[in-house]
mmCIF file of C-alpha atoms in Angstrom:
data_model
loop_
_atom_site.group_PDB
_atom_site.id
_atom_site.type_symbol
_atom_site.label_atom_id
_atom_site.label_comp_id
_atom_site.label_asym_id
_atom_site.label_seq_id
_atom_site.Cartn_x
_atom_site.Cartn_y
_atom_site.Cartn_z
ATOM 1 C CA MET A 879 17.724 4.645 -24.710
ATOM 2 C CA THR A 880 17.072 0.975 -25.537
ATOM 3 C CA GLN A 881 14.520 -1.193 -23.786
ATOM 4 C CA ALA A 882 17.364 -3.009 -22.018
ATOM 5 C CA ASP A 883 18.787 0.315 -20.813
ATOM 6 C CA THR A 884 15.402 1.305 -19.447
ATOM 7 C CA GLN A 885 14.953 -2.028 -17.713
ATOM 8 C CA ILE A 886 18.301 -1.976 -15.898
ATOM 9 C CA GLU A 887 18.007 1.728 -15.102
ATOM 10 C CA ASN A 888 14.776 1.323 -13.109
ATOM 11 C CA TYR A 889 16.314 -0.127 -9.972
ATOM 12 C CA THR A 890 15.476 2.615 -7.501
ATOM 13 C CA ASP A 891 13.112 1.927 -4.644
ATOM 14 C CA GLU A 892 10.662 3.883 -2.538
ATOM 15 C CA TYR A 893 11.508 5.593 0.736
ATOM 16 C CA ASP A 894 12.675 2.425 2.479
ATOM 17 C CA SER A 895 15.230 0.459 0.482
ATOM 18 C CA PRO A 896 17.356 -2.662 1.137
ATOM 19 C CA TRP A 897 20.034 -0.183 2.262
ATOM 20 C CA LYS A 898 17.965 0.451 5.367
ATOM 21 C CA ASP A 899 17.734 -3.218 6.323
ATOM 22 C CA MET A 900 21.462 -3.635 5.810
ATOM 23 C CA LEU A 901 22.202 -0.522 7.832
ATOM 24 C CA GLU A 902 20.127 -1.703 10.769
ATOM 25 C CA HIS A 903 21.526 -5.243 10.664
ATOM 26 C CA ALA A 904 25.155 -4.093 10.391
ATOM 27 C CA PHE A 905 25.230 -0.680 12.031
ATOM 28 C CA PRO A 906 28.703 -1.061 13.639
ATOM 29 C CA GLU A 907 30.174 -2.025 10.255
ATOM 30 C CA PHE A 908 28.415 0.923 8.630
ATOM 31 C CA THR A 909 30.022 3.436 10.985
ATOM 32 C CA ALA A 910 33.407 1.667 10.842
ATOM 33 C CA PHE A 911 33.505 1.829 7.050
ATOM 34 C CA TYR A 912 32.061 5.273 6.331
ATOM 35 C CA PHE A 913 32.621 7.198 9.587
ATOM 36 C CA PRO A 914 35.612 5.638 11.398
ATOM 37 C CA GLU A 915 36.228 8.708 13.584
ATOM 38 C CA ALA A 916 32.737 8.398 15.015
ATOM 39 C CA HIS A 917 32.997 4.627 15.262
ATOM 40 C CA VAL A 918 35.883 4.705 17.747
ATOM 41 C CA GLN A 919 33.926 7.029 20.050
ATOM 42 C CA ILE A 920 31.004 4.617 20.446
ATOM 43 C CA ASP A 921 30.956 1.903 23.116
ATOM 44 C CA TRP A 922 30.032 -1.146 21.056
ATOM 45 C CA THR A 923 29.844 -3.346 24.144
ATOM 46 C CA GLN A 924 26.589 -1.541 24.944
ATOM 47 C CA ASP A 925 23.313 -2.070 23.090
ATOM 48 C CA TYR A 926 22.224 0.453 20.487
ATOM 49 C CA ASP A 927 18.580 1.124 19.747
ATOM 50 C CA PHE A 928 16.913 2.286 16.536
ATOM 51 C CA LYS A 929 14.188 4.875 17.086
ATOM 52 C CA ASN A 930 12.649 5.096 13.643
ATOM 53 C CA THR A 931 9.095 5.526 14.921
ATOM 54 C CA GLU A 932 10.245 8.581 16.842
ATOM 55 C CA LEU A 933 12.071 9.833 13.763
ATOM 56 C CA ARG A 934 8.941 9.651 11.636
ATOM 57 C CA LYS A 935 7.058 11.733 14.181
ATOM 58 C CA VAL A 936 9.666 14.458 13.880
ATOM 59 C CA VAL A 937 10.063 14.593 10.093
ATOM 60 C CA ARG A 938 6.737 13.253 8.797
ATOM 61 C CA ASP A 939 5.680 16.657 7.464
ATOM 62 C CA ALA A 940 8.866 17.085 5.415
ATOM 63 C CA GLU A 941 9.054 16.463 1.689
ATOM 64 C CA LEU A 942 11.437 13.517 1.572
ATOM 65 C CA GLY A 943 10.638 12.385 -1.933
ATOM 66 C CA LYS A 944 11.967 9.026 -3.087
ATOM 67 C CA ARG A 945 15.411 7.459 -2.846
ATOM 68 C CA PHE A 946 16.026 8.152 0.807
ATOM 69 C CA ALA A 947 16.523 6.009 3.892
ATOM 70 C CA ASP A 948 16.665 7.719 7.271
ATOM 71 C CA VAL A 949 17.282 6.186 10.660
ATOM 72 C CA LEU A 950 17.596 7.456 14.215
ATOM 73 C CA VAL A 951 19.666 5.390 16.614
ATOM 74 C CA GLN A 952 20.668 5.835 20.231
ATOM 75 C CA VAL A 953 24.178 4.762 21.203
ATOM 76 C CA THR A 954 26.414 4.990 24.256
ATOM 77 C CA LEU A 955 29.732 6.777 23.891
ATOM 78 C CA ILE A 956 32.938 5.394 25.410
ATOM 79 C CA ASN A 957 32.747 8.086 28.090
ATOM 80 C CA GLY A 958 29.365 6.724 29.180
ATOM 81 C CA GLU A 959 27.219 9.447 27.625
ATOM 82 C CA GLN A 960 24.199 8.487 25.557
ATOM 83 C CA ARG A 961 23.687 10.255 22.256
ATOM 84 C CA TRP A 962 21.081 10.214 19.540
ATOM 85 C CA ILE A 963 22.605 9.772 16.106
ATOM 86 C CA TYR A 964 20.539 10.794 13.115
ATOM 87 C CA ILE A 965 21.798 9.156 9.934
ATOM 88 C CA HIS A 966 20.620 10.462 6.614
ATOM 89 C CA ILE A 967 21.408 8.258 3.626
ATOM 90 C CA GLU A 968 20.606 9.412 0.132
ATOM 91 C CA ILE A 969 20.282 6.476 -2.244
ATOM 92 C CA GLN A 970 20.776 7.209 -5.953
ATOM 93 C CA GLY A 971 20.600 10.859 -5.000
ATOM 94 C CA GLN A 972 20.657 13.809 -7.310
ATOM 95 C CA HIS A 973 22.224 17.207 -6.789
ATOM 96 C CA ASP A 974 19.764 18.847 -4.397
ATOM 97 C CA ILE A 975 20.208 22.455 -3.356
ATOM 98 C CA ASP A 976 18.010 21.875 -0.299
ATOM 99 C CA PHE A 977 19.869 18.835 1.006
ATOM 100 C CA ALA A 978 22.080 20.653 3.535
ATOM 101 C CA LYS A 979 19.137 22.718 4.725
ATOM 102 C CA ARG A 980 17.119 19.533 5.243
ATOM 103 C CA MET A 981 19.937 18.047 7.346
ATOM 104 C CA PHE A 982 20.027 21.261 9.383
ATOM 105 C CA THR A 983 16.255 21.240 9.846
ATOM 106 C CA TYR A 984 16.069 17.608 10.958
ATOM 107 C CA ASN A 985 18.961 18.090 13.342
ATOM 108 C CA TYR A 986 17.402 21.007 15.212
ATOM 109 C CA ARG A 987 13.953 19.335 15.227
ATOM 110 C CA LEU A 988 15.448 16.262 16.851
ATOM 111 C CA PHE A 989 17.407 18.389 19.313
ATOM 112 C CA ASP A 990 14.250 20.272 20.205
ATOM 113 C CA ARG A 991 12.311 17.040 20.771
ATOM 114 C CA TYR A 992 14.916 15.181 22.827
ATOM 115 C CA ASP A 993 16.899 18.034 24.376
ATOM 116 C CA SER A 994 20.070 16.149 23.490
ATOM 117 C CA PRO A 995 22.902 16.771 20.989
ATOM 118 C CA ILE A 996 22.254 15.049 17.679
ATOM 119 C CA ALA A 997 24.956 13.732 15.351
ATOM 120 C CA SER A 998 23.884 13.859 11.697
ATOM 121 C CA PHE A 999 25.728 11.837 9.043
ATOM 122 C CA ALA A 1000 25.152 11.800 5.279
ATOM 123 C CA VAL A 1001 26.051 9.327 2.548
ATOM 124 C CA LEU A 1002 25.634 10.704 -0.958
ATOM 125 C CA ALA A 1003 25.191 8.420 -3.953
ATOM 126 C CA ASP A 1004 24.704 11.007 -6.702
ATOM 127 C CA ASN A 1005 26.653 11.483 -9.933
ATOM 128 C CA ASP A 1006 28.078 14.963 -9.374
ATOM 129 C CA PRO A 1007 31.707 14.710 -8.175
ATOM 130 C CA ASP A 1008 31.776 18.404 -7.264
ATOM 131 C CA TRP A 1009 28.706 18.354 -5.015
ATOM 132 C CA LYS A 1010 29.517 17.518 -1.418
ATOM 133 C CA PRO A 1011 27.504 19.652 1.004
ATOM 134 C CA GLY A 1012 28.748 19.424 4.575
ATOM 135 C CA GLY A 1013 26.984 22.204 6.407
ATOM 136 C CA TYR A 1014 24.261 24.797 6.545
ATOM 137 C CA GLY A 1015 23.621 27.891 8.630
ATOM 138 C CA PHE A 1016 22.720 31.538 8.730
ATOM 139 C CA GLU A 1017 23.676 34.765 10.469
ATOM 140 C CA VAL A 1018 21.370 37.672 11.240
ATOM 141 C CA LEU A 1019 21.899 40.651 13.538
ATOM 142 C CA GLY A 1020 24.937 39.070 15.116
ATOM 143 C CA CYS A 1021 23.182 35.736 15.752
ATOM 144 C CA ARG A 1022 24.843 32.698 14.154
ATOM 145 C CA HIS A 1023 23.239 29.296 13.782
ATOM 146 C CA SER A 1024 24.979 26.527 11.811
ATOM 147 C CA LEU A 1025 25.462 22.783 11.446
ATOM 148 C CA GLN A 1026 28.542 21.053 10.062
ATOM 149 C CA PHE A 1027 28.065 17.344 9.419
ATOM 150 C CA PRO A 1028 30.270 14.479 8.184
ATOM 151 C CA VAL A 1029 29.465 13.450 4.642
ATOM 152 C CA VAL A 1030 30.630 10.508 2.536
ATOM 153 C CA LYS A 1031 30.572 10.536 -1.247
ATOM 154 C CA LEU A 1032 30.398 7.094 -2.839
ATOM 155 C CA LEU A 1033 32.035 8.405 -6.022
ATOM 156 C CA ASP A 1034 35.164 9.086 -3.966
ATOM 157 C CA TYR A 1035 35.737 5.323 -3.785
ATOM 158 C CA ALA A 1036 35.872 4.910 -7.566
ATOM 159 C CA GLU A 1037 39.663 4.537 -7.618
ATOM 160 C CA GLN A 1038 39.597 1.924 -4.852
ATOM 161 C CA ILE A 1039 37.442 -0.817 -6.370
ATOM 162 C CA ASN A 1040 40.220 -3.414 -6.289
ATOM 163 C CA GLN A 1041 40.771 -2.792 -2.570
ATOM 164 C CA LEU A 1042 37.031 -2.753 -1.913
ATOM 165 C CA GLU A 1043 36.602 -6.191 -3.455
ATOM 166 C CA THR A 1044 39.003 -7.682 -0.913
ATOM 167 C CA HIS A 1045 37.651 -5.733 2.064
ATOM 168 C CA THR A 1046 35.789 -7.743 4.716
ATOM 169 C CA ASN A 1047 33.345 -4.967 5.630
ATOM 170 C CA PRO A 1048 29.937 -5.577 3.977
ATOM 171 C CA PHE A 1049 29.620 -1.900 3.064
ATOM 172 C CA ALA A 1050 32.721 -2.207 0.909
ATOM 173 C CA LEU A 1051 30.785 -4.690 -1.205
ATOM 174 C CA ILE A 1052 27.740 -2.401 -1.288
ATOM 175 C CA THR A 1053 29.903 0.525 -2.366
ATOM 176 C CA THR A 1054 31.460 -1.624 -5.087
ATOM 177 C CA ALA A 1055 28.006 -2.634 -6.305
ATOM 178 C CA HIS A 1056 26.936 1.002 -6.435
ATOM 179 C CA LEU A 1057 29.990 2.039 -8.456
ATOM 180 C CA GLN A 1058 29.738 -0.889 -10.852
ATOM 181 C CA THR A 1059 26.052 -0.184 -11.363
ATOM 182 C CA ARG A 1060 27.060 3.294 -12.535
ATOM 183 C CA GLN A 1061 29.841 1.970 -14.752
ATOM 184 C CA THR A 1062 27.581 -0.564 -16.489
ATOM 185 C CA LYS A 1063 24.614 1.755 -16.956
ATOM 186 C CA HIS A 1064 24.224 1.017 -20.687
ATOM 187 C CA ASP A 1065 25.963 -2.376 -20.830
ATOM 188 C CA PRO A 1066 23.716 -5.230 -19.581
ATOM 189 C CA GLU A 1067 26.311 -7.907 -20.266
ATOM 190 C CA ALA A 1068 28.979 -6.049 -18.273
ATOM 191 C CA ARG A 1069 26.504 -5.571 -15.443
ATOM 192 C CA TYR A 1070 25.693 -9.261 -15.488
ATOM 193 C CA GLN A 1071 29.385 -10.139 -15.213
ATOM 194 C CA ALA A 1072 29.893 -7.646 -12.376
ATOM 195 C CA LYS A 1073 26.832 -8.847 -10.473
ATOM 196 C CA ARG A 1074 27.837 -12.491 -10.843
ATOM 197 C CA ALA A 1075 31.313 -11.703 -9.494
ATOM 198 C CA LEU A 1076 29.847 -9.880 -6.481
ATOM 199 C CA VAL A 1077 27.465 -12.745 -5.744
ATOM 200 C CA ARG A 1078 30.435 -15.112 -5.753
ATOM 201 C CA LEU A 1079 32.216 -12.741 -3.399
ATOM 202 C CA LEU A 1080 29.241 -12.929 -1.021
ATOM 203 C CA TYR A 1081 29.907 -16.594 -0.357
ATOM 204 C CA ARG A 1082 33.668 -16.254 0.120
ATOM 205 C CA GLN A 1083 33.433 -13.983 3.154
ATOM 206 C CA GLY A 1084 32.147 -16.536 5.628
ATOM 207 C CA TRP A 1085 29.047 -14.472 6.465
ATOM 208 C CA GLY A 1086 25.907 -16.012 7.929
ATOM 209 C CA LYS A 1087 22.670 -16.580 6.036
ATOM 210 C CA GLN A 1088 20.887 -13.386 7.138
ATOM 211 C CA ARG A 1089 23.799 -11.167 6.143
ATOM 212 C CA ILE A 1090 24.083 -12.840 2.768
ATOM 213 C CA LEU A 1091 20.351 -12.405 2.187
ATOM 214 C CA ASP A 1092 20.503 -8.743 3.249
ATOM 215 C CA LEU A 1093 23.461 -8.034 0.982
ATOM 216 C CA PHE A 1094 21.950 -9.921 -1.918
ATOM 217 C CA ALA A 1095 18.795 -7.818 -1.569
ATOM 218 C CA VAL A 1096 20.890 -4.669 -1.967
ATOM 219 C CA LEU A 1097 22.796 -6.071 -4.965
ATOM 220 C CA ASP A 1098 19.609 -7.251 -6.641
ATOM 221 C CA TRP A 1099 17.912 -3.903 -6.039
ATOM 222 C CA MET A 1100 20.807 -1.893 -7.447
ATOM 223 C CA MET A 1101 21.980 -4.056 -10.322
ATOM 224 C CA ARG A 1102 18.793 -4.678 -12.283
ATOM 225 C CA LEU A 1103 19.180 -6.877 -15.360
ATOM 226 C CA PRO A 1104 17.061 -7.646 -18.416
ATOM 227 C CA GLU A 1105 14.922 -10.738 -17.845
ATOM 228 C CA GLU A 1106 17.087 -13.042 -19.994
ATOM 229 C CA LEU A 1107 20.238 -12.185 -18.064
ATOM 230 C CA GLU A 1108 18.345 -12.269 -14.777
ATOM 231 C CA GLN A 1109 17.308 -15.882 -15.428
ATOM 232 C CA LYS A 1110 20.870 -16.723 -16.474
ATOM 233 C CA LEU A 1111 22.168 -15.265 -13.218
ATOM 234 C CA TRP A 1112 19.749 -17.359 -11.147
ATOM 235 C CA LEU A 1113 21.176 -20.491 -12.764
ATOM 236 C CA GLU A 1114 24.653 -19.245 -11.837
ATOM 237 C CA ILE A 1115 23.527 -18.613 -8.261
ATOM 238 C CA GLU A 1116 22.248 -22.175 -8.000
ATOM 239 C CA THR A 1117 25.675 -23.384 -9.112
ATOM 240 C CA ILE A 1118 27.481 -21.051 -6.702
ATOM 241 C CA GLU A 1119 25.320 -22.129 -3.797
ATOM 242 C CA GLY A 1120 25.813 -25.776 -4.716
ATOM 243 C CA GLU A 1121 29.579 -25.283 -4.672
ATOM 244 C CA ASN A 1122 29.401 -23.630 -1.262
ATOM 245 C CA LYS A 1123 26.648 -25.897 0.128
ATOM 246 C CA MET A 1124 24.609 -22.819 1.049
ATOM 247 C CA ARG A 1125 21.055 -22.796 -0.309
ATOM 248 C CA TYR A 1126 20.168 -19.217 0.590
ATOM 249 C CA VAL A 1127 18.936 -17.145 -2.347
ATOM 250 C CA THR A 1128 18.340 -19.753 -5.025
ATOM 251 C CA SER A 1129 15.184 -20.241 -7.012
ATOM 252 C CA VAL A 1130 13.747 -22.093 -4.001
ATOM 253 C CA GLU A 1131 13.644 -18.743 -2.183
ATOM 254 C CA ARG A 1132 12.550 -16.874 -5.310
ATOM 255 C CA HIS A 1133 9.605 -19.177 -5.935
ATOM 256 C CA ALA A 1134 8.401 -18.830 -2.359
ATOM 257 C CA VAL A 1135 6.360 -15.855 -3.541
ATOM 258 C CA LYS A 1136 4.395 -18.023 -5.933
ATOM 259 C CA ARG A 1137 3.938 -20.696 -3.296
ATOM 260 C CA GLY A 1138 2.675 -18.073 -0.881
ATOM 261 C CA MET A 1139 0.086 -16.918 -3.389
ATOM 262 C CA GLU A 1140 -1.052 -20.500 -3.983
ATOM 263 C CA GLN A 1141 -1.387 -20.999 -0.241
ATOM 264 C CA GLY A 1142 -3.433 -17.819 -0.016
ATOM 265 C CA LEU A 1143 -5.799 -19.024 -2.704
ATOM 266 C CA GLU A 1144 -6.090 -22.404 -0.999
ATOM 267 C CA GLN A 1145 -6.937 -20.744 2.309
ATOM 268 C CA GLY A 1146 -9.503 -18.587 0.592
ATOM 269 C CA LEU A 1147 -11.130 -21.576 -1.095
ATOM 270 C CA LYS A 1148 -11.331 -23.457 2.210
ATOM 271 C CA LYS A 1149 -13.003 -20.507 3.833
ATOM 272 C CA GLY A 1150 -15.480 -20.290 0.955
ATOM 273 C CA LYS A 1151 -16.336 -23.977 1.225
ATOM 274 C CA LEU A 1152 -16.974 -23.692 4.926
ATOM 275 C CA GLU A 1153 -19.393 -20.859 4.294
ATOM 276 C CA GLY A 1154 -21.136 -23.040 1.746
ATOM 277 C CA LYS A 1155 -21.986 -20.255 -0.681
ATOM 278 C CA LEU A 1156 -20.516 -19.073 -3.956
ATOM 279 C CA GLU A 1157 -20.296 -15.564 -2.570
ATOM 280 C CA GLY A 1158 -18.441 -16.914 0.433
ATOM 281 C CA LYS A 1159 -15.968 -18.664 -1.864
ATOM 282 C CA LEU A 1160 -15.229 -15.488 -3.763
ATOM 283 C CA GLU A 1161 -14.843 -13.497 -0.573
ATOM 284 C CA GLY A 1162 -12.576 -16.181 0.877
ATOM 285 C CA LYS A 1163 -10.359 -16.235 -2.194
ATOM 286 C CA LEU A 1164 -10.118 -12.478 -2.228
ATOM 287 C CA GLU A 1165 -9.266 -12.276 1.446
ATOM 288 C CA GLY A 1166 -6.723 -15.081 1.272
ATOM 289 C CA GLU A 1167 -4.929 -13.729 -1.791
ATOM 290 C CA ALA A 1168 -4.997 -10.124 -0.561
ATOM 291 C CA THR A 1169 -3.599 -11.154 2.828
ATOM 292 C CA ILE A 1170 -0.691 -13.108 1.346
ATOM 293 C CA LEU A 1171 0.079 -10.371 -1.172
ATOM 294 C CA GLN A 1172 0.077 -7.775 1.596
ATOM 295 C CA ARG A 1173 2.547 -9.819 3.648
ATOM 296 C CA LEU A 1174 4.882 -10.260 0.681
ATOM 297 C CA LEU A 1175 4.735 -6.559 -0.166
ATOM 298 C CA ILE A 1176 5.629 -5.648 3.416
ATOM 299 C CA LYS A 1177 8.526 -8.083 3.377
ATOM 300 C CA LYS A 1178 9.931 -6.564 0.180
ATOM 301 C CA PHE A 1179 9.083 -2.871 0.590
ATOM 302 C CA GLY A 1180 8.436 -2.341 4.298
ATOM 303 C CA PRO A 1181 5.294 -0.841 5.882
ATOM 304 C CA LEU A 1182 2.612 -0.080 3.306
ATOM 305 C CA PRO A 1183 0.958 3.322 2.860
ATOM 306 C CA GLU A 1184 -2.707 3.517 3.804
ATOM 307 C CA GLU A 1185 -3.610 4.026 0.148
ATOM 308 C CA THR A 1186 -1.958 0.718 -0.799
ATOM 309 C CA GLN A 1187 -3.737 -1.165 1.976
ATOM 310 C CA CYS A 1188 -7.041 0.266 0.761
ATOM 311 C CA ARG A 1189 -6.344 -0.859 -2.815
ATOM 312 C CA LEU A 1190 -5.603 -4.387 -1.631
ATOM 313 C CA SER A 1191 -8.772 -4.601 0.445
ATOM 314 C CA THR A 1192 -10.982 -3.483 -2.458
ATOM 315 C CA ALA A 1193 -9.226 -5.255 -5.348
ATOM 316 C CA THR A 1194 -10.706 -7.846 -7.668
ATOM 317 C CA LEU A 1195 -9.145 -11.283 -8.154
ATOM 318 C CA ASP A 1196 -7.824 -10.238 -11.565
ATOM 319 C CA GLN A 1197 -6.108 -7.201 -10.033
ATOM 320 C CA LEU A 1198 -4.579 -9.261 -7.229
ATOM 321 C CA ASP A 1199 -3.296 -11.832 -9.726
ATOM 322 C CA LEU A 1200 -1.732 -9.097 -11.872
ATOM 323 C CA TRP A 1201 -0.024 -7.445 -8.908
ATOM 324 C CA ALA A 1202 1.265 -10.810 -7.675
ATOM 325 C CA GLU A 1203 2.837 -11.527 -11.075
ATOM 326 C CA ARG A 1204 4.633 -8.169 -10.959
ATOM 327 C CA LEU A 1205 5.927 -8.673 -7.418
ATOM 328 C CA LEU A 1206 8.981 -10.761 -8.262
ATOM 329 C CA ASP A 1207 10.559 -8.230 -10.616
ATOM 330 C CA ALA A 1208 9.046 -4.884 -9.640
ATOM 331 C CA PRO A 1209 11.810 -2.452 -8.508
ATOM 332 C CA THR A 1210 9.361 -0.213 -6.649
ATOM 333 C CA LEU A 1211 6.019 -0.445 -4.902
ATOM 334 C CA SER A 1212 4.483 1.954 -7.418
ATOM 335 C CA ALA A 1213 5.616 -0.266 -10.316
ATOM 336 C CA ILE A 1214 3.370 -3.049 -9.035
ATOM 337 C CA PHE A 1215 0.261 -0.882 -9.155
ATOM 338 C CA ASP A 1216 1.096 1.054 -12.339
ATOM 339 C CA GLU A 1217 -1.975 1.003 -14.562
ATOM 340 C CA HIS A 1218 -0.092 1.809 -17.738
#
């Protein structure tokens, strides 16, 4: 595998990915696109509420690994009943013999906690066209216990790319991006062309700024490019946004990270000057830079593990500078702190 192949292959994220933000910001569209039968049973005139803190309490002892995004949401059905819906999304998933069992386990844990029927959905993004688990159960001494759950396979949309590109649902664009990422696995130039076309499509749909930013985050996370093509794409994005008079994800946004770090250093220096001691200056710079870096990491990757917070609080200036430089292009949280 070439260096370019390696660079564009490493686009996977940690447990929380841009998929999760998009799912939470466009939940009705998610169900309409992937699970239309469920969508028509939900009363969308009523508020729906994500319960991810509660979900973590239920499944925190499970081995989730990487490349997953799970949410728990409470909705009201058209008959007035409230239901908890547990949605399990596997991002860049691999064939996993324990997947169906895990769905079964989470479902009964949630039922046990809330004493309410739980609907579990799965979206699979793996490469195996023959793997599509939709249930799990067992029978012993005449006792039967089973779960059948709706499952969507992104590979099943491979023959519909032309239709997907004209679809107004944002998850059609995400599905297209996923499929084209697969198709261009060893062809950086083809991936660049596909990504540029999808970015153009973003601005033709009439979506608002937040949706465009959310969708761009997913595209950028999936469709990693070598640095040369990445810089070329940013020039294209500036042109696209100029044509559409929408300055959303241009280099102005991209360079905000660097500006944030400079502001952090400035704040740290001011604090040091007020303390009037060289030691105070160093402490102020460290605190200012660590605080800004922490905020930017949370914005990109979500809540930080305790271990990461500890590393930030005890880091040297050289370490903080190195991690800040990696932040713009790092596909995962672990890539920022990799010592090799």
